Amino acid sequence: MAGAGIVLLVVTLTFSLISLAPGDPARLWVGPGAGETELAAARRALELDRPLAVRYVSWLVDFARGDWGASLAQQRPVAHVLWDALPHTLVLTGASLLLTYVGGVVLGLLQAITRRSALDTGLTVTSLLVYGMPAYWLAIMLVLVFSYGAARFGWPAWLHFPALGVAGLDADFLSPWGRVVDRLRHLALPLATLGAIGIAGTARFVRGAVLDVRGSGFVRTARAKGLSPQTVETRHVLRNGLLPVITLLGLSLPALVSGTVFVEVVFAWPGMGRVMVAAVGARDYPVVMAVTALFAVLVVLGNLLADLLYAVADPRLRRGLS
Amino acid sequence: MTSVRALLTDSRSVVGLALLAGFALFGVFAPLLSPIDPLAQTDVVTTRFLPPLTVGQDGIRRLLGTDALGRDLFTRLAYGARISLAVGLLAVAVSLAVGGMVGVTAAMIGGLPERALMAVTDAALAMPRIVLLLVLVTLWQQSLLLVVLVLGFTGWMGVARLARAEVRGLLGRPFVEAARASGQGAARLLMRHLLPNAATPLIVAAALGVGNAIMLEAGLSFLGLGIPAPAPSWGNMIANGRDALVNAPWVATLPGLAVAVTVVACNLLGDGLRDALDPQSRLASRATPRRPAAGSSVPPARPDAAAAGTSP
């Protein structure tokens, strides 16, 4: 319920921002050479001649019904534009979410176990640095090394990754298996960019959370009452230390969205982020509004999922629910 | 005093402060460090894409090389530091002012207005910040001021939540009740008791927020939506370098490194500040030394983390 309210507020906020902004969408639409009659016709077509409140309500009703209007730049329904882009974004974000969690938890645990060793220090410094890198810059650097560098220095083919797009130009002529490999090779660099930054953040978080738990009173009690170190580590430290990682899921979704926007632009990945940037550049308001709302829904759903998972994972909350 | 000493004995904050001070001096003394105009283009054909440390035909040594238009990269990095740091600091100042006002107002008034204010805050948080930034930036004419305002007005939500939580916690404390009972007005209560005691998490959030804002400014400029060219912003320098990645990899590499180091410095300073200002976390960090940002309400700077609403 609260989630629906937030989505409504987000959509309202976007609508009012775009409506209040200076500049006339109708004038942009018809171009500078248009006369007054064409301008008036465009206003009618875009429903700009109706009062703001009426426009808002009708837009809201249409939006809820799945009628997201037509893209001004592409002259086709917004739903089609998004439908083409969504799978690409889901593949990229899904894969990087998986990589981020598995890699981050493994590295974080490794650091917590080998605390204050050379390995831990090295990983801490590395993750700090990677975490500070802008996603688009890391992406460009990976292209520099694994696309241009690999080509120039004649590295083996498996270390040489494509820099642009989701599939090669010759994809249609490849065998089915070859096509899968081609897709995966195109996914490699975007995924590495998002994964590296995500893993750095998650590892920092996991290490801190596990060490926090290890220093707490109930772990000391568990040790004091003579439990084996293994039982203490797995049953007490791990289970409690990894709980906050679930919260991180909700927190990292907006992170992922914003990383995706930049990474999609750099790698010409035809997903939602790239659609958003292109729509913003073309002042294609229907698309901008739809993407904004969709991203908000995604984030709200992510938070909801995190809350539910938390309730499943934490018996204290479960008892509170029933 | 103890917190200042704690801050200066913490290696993280010392390194962070030193790096930030270095960049600040680099920016401030840019005209002294390099006699070249950051916008100057001489003979493009002979001066473009000079690698670092080469001497061009004009006899000027190019410490970090030149870009596609023959502009000196060292000079542009120095002038870019001005823009990055100024944007970061000003944007966070805006965020602190707006967020502080919303959060404190909500906590002190309570009831329905509080719920309404916080609902708007949560809604604004649910939008990935980059999306909000993209929408806002394109609605108005590009300028430095717009970037500052837009970053400021998309970063206040975390501050508002922190401020509200802190002030609400304080309102129940005996010393605040005593101050109220002694007849102090709301304004005096706020200035003398609430704000000084609520400042700690806000200062930490501000340090992390600066790094965040710098990264986002560079990101917007990279997309061509931030600081308008030809002004030297690290972000649009990266974008320019991207086109010449094969021939002149240094053009994109160096400004990106500058952004990364600045953000790391802000994160280090934020971590150090939190431990120095908050005795409880100081004790905790002694128990588990070199603790990273986790376990506190404020994760380190990252545009993305900010969108999640835990730092401005």
CSV table of C-alpha atoms in Angstrom, one decimal, chain A residues 25-250:
chain,number,residue,atom,x,y,z
A,25,PRO,CA,6.6,21.1,-25.9
A,26,ALA,CA,4.3,22.0,-28.8
A,27,ARG,CA,6.8,24.4,-30.3
A,28,LEU,CA,9.6,21.8,-30.0
A,29,TRP,CA,7.3,19.3,-31.7
A,30,VAL,CA,6.4,21.4,-34.7
A,31,GLY,CA,9.8,23.0,-35.1
A,32,PRO,CA,10.9,26.6,-35.6
A,33,GLY,CA,9.4,27.1,-39.1
A,34,ALA,CA,5.8,26.4,-38.0
A,35,GLY,CA,3.1,29.0,-38.2
A,36,GLU,CA,0.5,29.8,-35.6
A,37,THR,CA,-2.2,27.5,-37.0
A,38,GLU,CA,0.2,24.5,-36.9
A,39,LEU,CA,1.2,25.4,-33.4
A,40,ALA,CA,-2.4,25.5,-32.3
A,41,ALA,CA,-3.0,22.1,-34.0
A,42,ALA,CA,0.0,20.7,-32.2
A,43,ARG,CA,-1.3,22.0,-28.9
A,44,ARG,CA,-4.6,20.3,-29.4
A,45,ALA,CA,-2.9,17.1,-30.4
A,46,LEU,CA,-0.7,17.2,-27.3
A,47,GLU,CA,-3.8,18.2,-25.2
A,48,LEU,CA,-1.8,21.3,-24.0
A,49,ASP,CA,-4.9,23.5,-24.4
A,50,ARG,CA,-6.7,21.7,-21.5
A,51,PRO,CA,-6.3,22.8,-17.9
A,52,LEU,CA,-3.4,21.3,-16.0
A,53,ALA,CA,-5.6,19.4,-13.5
A,54,VAL,CA,-7.6,17.7,-16.3
A,55,ARG,CA,-4.4,16.8,-18.1
A,56,TYR,CA,-2.9,15.3,-15.0
A,57,VAL,CA,-6.0,13.2,-14.2
A,58,SER,CA,-6.3,11.9,-17.8
A,59,TRP,CA,-2.6,11.2,-18.0
A,60,LEU,CA,-2.8,9.3,-14.7
A,61,VAL,CA,-5.8,7.2,-15.8
A,62,ASP,CA,-4.2,6.4,-19.2
A,63,PHE,CA,-0.9,5.6,-17.5
A,64,ALA,CA,-2.6,3.2,-15.0
A,65,ARG,CA,-4.4,1.5,-17.9
A,66,GLY,CA,-1.0,0.9,-19.7
A,67,ASP,CA,-1.6,3.6,-22.4
A,68,TRP,CA,1.6,5.5,-22.1
A,69,GLY,CA,1.2,7.7,-25.1
A,70,ALA,CA,3.4,8.0,-28.1
A,71,SER,CA,7.0,8.9,-28.2
A,72,LEU,CA,7.5,12.3,-29.8
A,73,ALA,CA,10.9,11.5,-31.2
A,74,GLN,CA,10.3,8.0,-32.5
A,75,GLN,CA,6.6,8.4,-33.5
A,76,ARG,CA,5.6,5.0,-32.0
A,77,PRO,CA,3.9,4.0,-28.8
A,78,VAL,CA,6.0,4.5,-25.6
A,79,ALA,CA,5.1,1.0,-24.5
A,80,HIS,CA,6.8,-0.4,-27.7
A,81,VAL,CA,9.9,1.6,-27.1
A,82,LEU,CA,10.1,0.4,-23.5
A,83,TRP,CA,9.2,-3.2,-24.4
A,84,ASP,CA,12.2,-3.3,-26.8
A,85,ALA,CA,14.6,-1.9,-24.2
A,86,LEU,CA,13.4,-3.7,-21.0
A,87,PRO,CA,14.8,-7.2,-21.7
A,88,HIS,CA,18.3,-5.8,-22.3
A,89,THR,CA,18.3,-3.9,-19.0
A,90,LEU,CA,16.9,-6.8,-17.1
A,91,VAL,CA,19.6,-9.1,-18.5
A,92,LEU,CA,22.4,-6.6,-17.5
A,93,THR,CA,21.0,-5.7,-14.1
A,94,GLY,CA,20.0,-9.3,-13.2
A,95,ALA,CA,23.4,-10.7,-14.1
A,96,SER,CA,25.3,-7.9,-12.3
A,97,LEU,CA,23.1,-8.2,-9.2
A,98,LEU,CA,23.9,-11.9,-9.0
A,99,LEU,CA,27.6,-11.3,-9.6
A,100,THR,CA,27.6,-8.5,-7.0
A,101,TYR,CA,26.1,-10.6,-4.3
A,102,VAL,CA,28.0,-13.8,-4.8
A,103,GLY,CA,31.3,-12.0,-5.3
A,104,GLY,CA,30.7,-9.4,-2.6
A,105,VAL,CA,29.7,-11.9,0.1
A,106,VAL,CA,32.6,-14.2,-0.8
A,107,LEU,CA,35.2,-11.5,-0.7
A,108,GLY,CA,33.7,-9.8,2.4
A,109,LEU,CA,33.7,-13.1,4.3
A,110,LEU,CA,37.2,-13.8,3.1
A,111,GLN,CA,38.3,-10.4,4.4
A,112,ALA,CA,36.5,-10.9,7.7
A,113,ILE,CA,38.2,-14.3,8.2
A,114,THR,CA,41.7,-13.1,7.3
A,115,ARG,CA,41.2,-9.8,9.2
A,116,ARG,CA,44.3,-7.6,9.3
A,117,SER,CA,46.3,-9.9,7.0
A,118,ALA,CA,48.0,-8.6,3.9
A,119,LEU,CA,45.1,-10.0,1.8
A,120,ASP,CA,42.5,-8.2,3.9
A,121,THR,CA,44.4,-4.9,3.6
A,122,GLY,CA,45.0,-5.3,-0.1
A,123,LEU,CA,41.3,-6.0,-0.7
A,124,THR,CA,40.2,-3.2,1.5
A,125,VAL,CA,42.3,-0.7,-0.4
A,126,THR,CA,41.3,-2.1,-3.8
A,127,SER,CA,37.6,-2.0,-2.9
A,128,LEU,CA,37.9,1.5,-1.6
A,129,LEU,CA,39.5,2.6,-4.9
A,130,VAL,CA,37.1,0.7,-7.2
A,131,TYR,CA,34.1,2.0,-5.2
A,132,GLY,CA,35.3,5.6,-5.9
A,133,MET,CA,35.5,5.1,-9.6
A,134,PRO,CA,32.8,6.5,-11.9
A,135,ALA,CA,31.1,3.7,-13.7
A,136,TYR,CA,31.5,5.3,-17.1
A,137,TRP,CA,35.2,5.8,-16.6
A,138,LEU,CA,35.8,2.2,-15.5
A,139,ALA,CA,33.8,1.2,-18.5
A,140,ILE,CA,36.0,3.2,-20.8
A,141,MET,CA,39.1,1.9,-19.2
A,142,LEU,CA,38.0,-1.7,-19.7
A,143,VAL,CA,37.3,-0.9,-23.3
A,144,LEU,CA,40.8,0.6,-23.5
A,145,VAL,CA,42.4,-2.6,-22.2
A,146,PHE,CA,40.2,-5.4,-23.4
A,147,SER,CA,39.1,-4.1,-26.8
A,148,TYR,CA,41.7,-1.7,-28.1
A,149,GLY,CA,44.6,-3.0,-26.0
A,150,ALA,CA,43.9,-6.6,-26.7
A,151,ALA,CA,43.7,-5.9,-30.4
A,152,ARG,CA,46.9,-3.8,-30.5
A,153,PHE,CA,49.0,-6.2,-28.4
A,154,GLY,CA,47.7,-9.3,-30.1
A,155,TRP,CA,46.2,-10.9,-27.0
A,156,PRO,CA,44.5,-14.3,-27.5
A,157,ALA,CA,41.0,-14.1,-28.9
A,158,TRP,CA,39.2,-15.1,-25.6
A,159,LEU,CA,40.7,-12.1,-23.9
A,160,HIS,CA,39.6,-9.7,-26.6
A,161,PHE,CA,36.1,-8.4,-25.9
A,162,PRO,CA,33.7,-6.4,-28.1
A,163,ALA,CA,33.2,-2.8,-26.9
A,164,LEU,CA,29.7,-2.0,-28.3
A,165,GLY,CA,26.2,-3.4,-28.5
A,166,VAL,CA,24.6,-6.7,-27.5
A,167,ALA,CA,25.5,-8.8,-30.4
A,168,GLY,CA,28.0,-8.8,-33.3
A,169,LEU,CA,27.1,-7.6,-36.8
A,170,ASP,CA,27.5,-11.2,-38.0
A,171,ALA,CA,25.3,-12.7,-35.3
A,172,ASP,CA,22.6,-13.8,-37.8
A,173,PHE,CA,25.1,-16.0,-39.6
A,174,LEU,CA,26.4,-17.8,-36.5
A,175,SER,CA,25.3,-21.2,-35.2
A,176,PRO,CA,22.9,-21.2,-32.3
A,177,TRP,CA,25.7,-22.0,-29.9
A,178,GLY,CA,27.9,-19.4,-31.6
A,179,ARG,CA,25.2,-16.8,-31.1
A,180,VAL,CA,25.0,-17.5,-27.3
A,181,VAL,CA,28.8,-17.1,-27.0
A,182,ASP,CA,28.6,-13.9,-29.0
A,183,ARG,CA,26.0,-12.5,-26.7
A,184,LEU,CA,28.0,-13.5,-23.6
A,185,ARG,CA,31.1,-11.9,-25.0
A,186,HIS,CA,29.2,-8.7,-25.6
A,187,LEU,CA,27.9,-8.9,-22.0
A,188,ALA,CA,31.4,-9.3,-20.5
A,189,LEU,CA,32.6,-5.8,-20.3
A,190,PRO,CA,29.4,-4.1,-19.2
A,191,LEU,CA,28.9,-6.8,-16.6
A,192,ALA,CA,32.5,-6.5,-15.4
A,193,THR,CA,32.0,-2.7,-14.9
A,194,LEU,CA,28.8,-3.0,-12.9
A,195,GLY,CA,30.1,-6.1,-11.1
A,196,ALA,CA,33.4,-4.6,-10.0
A,197,ILE,CA,31.8,-1.6,-8.4
A,198,GLY,CA,29.0,-3.6,-6.9
A,199,ILE,CA,31.3,-6.2,-5.5
A,200,ALA,CA,33.6,-3.5,-4.0
A,201,GLY,CA,30.6,-2.0,-2.2
A,202,THR,CA,29.1,-5.3,-1.0
A,203,ALA,CA,32.4,-6.6,0.2
A,204,ARG,CA,33.0,-3.5,2.3
A,205,PHE,CA,29.5,-3.9,3.7
A,206,VAL,CA,29.8,-7.6,4.4
A,207,ARG,CA,33.2,-7.3,6.1
A,208,GLY,CA,32.0,-4.6,8.4
A,209,ALA,CA,28.7,-6.4,9.2
A,210,VAL,CA,30.4,-9.7,10.1
A,211,LEU,CA,33.1,-8.0,12.1
A,212,ASP,CA,30.5,-6.0,14.0
A,213,VAL,CA,28.6,-9.2,14.9
A,214,ARG,CA,31.8,-10.9,15.9
A,215,GLY,CA,32.6,-8.2,18.4
A,216,SER,CA,29.2,-8.3,20.0
A,217,GLY,CA,28.1,-9.6,23.3
A,218,PHE,CA,26.2,-12.7,22.3
A,219,VAL,CA,29.1,-14.1,20.3
A,220,ARG,CA,31.3,-13.7,23.4
A,221,THR,CA,28.7,-15.5,25.4
A,222,ALA,CA,28.5,-18.3,22.8
A,223,ARG,CA,32.3,-18.7,23.0
A,224,ALA,CA,32.3,-18.5,26.8
A,225,LYS,CA,29.8,-21.3,27.1
A,226,GLY,CA,32.1,-23.6,25.2
A,227,LEU,CA,30.7,-23.9,21.7
A,228,SER,CA,33.2,-24.9,19.1
A,229,PRO,CA,34.7,-22.0,17.1
A,230,GLN,CA,33.1,-23.5,14.0
A,231,THR,CA,29.6,-23.5,15.5
A,232,VAL,CA,30.1,-19.9,16.7
A,233,GLU,CA,31.2,-18.8,13.3
A,234,THR,CA,28.5,-20.4,11.3
A,235,ARG,CA,25.5,-20.4,13.6
A,236,HIS,CA,26.1,-17.1,15.3
A,237,VAL,CA,28.4,-14.8,13.4
A,238,LEU,CA,27.5,-15.7,9.8
A,239,ARG,CA,23.7,-15.9,10.3
A,240,ASN,CA,23.5,-12.5,12.0
A,241,GLY,CA,26.3,-10.9,10.0
A,242,LEU,CA,24.7,-11.6,6.7
A,243,LEU,CA,21.2,-10.4,7.7
A,244,PRO,CA,21.9,-6.7,6.8
A,245,VAL,CA,23.0,-7.9,3.4
A,246,ILE,CA,19.3,-8.4,2.6
A,247,THR,CA,18.7,-4.7,3.3
A,248,LEU,CA,21.5,-4.0,0.9
A,249,LEU,CA,19.4,-5.5,-1.9
A,250,GLY,CA,16.8,-2.8,-1.5
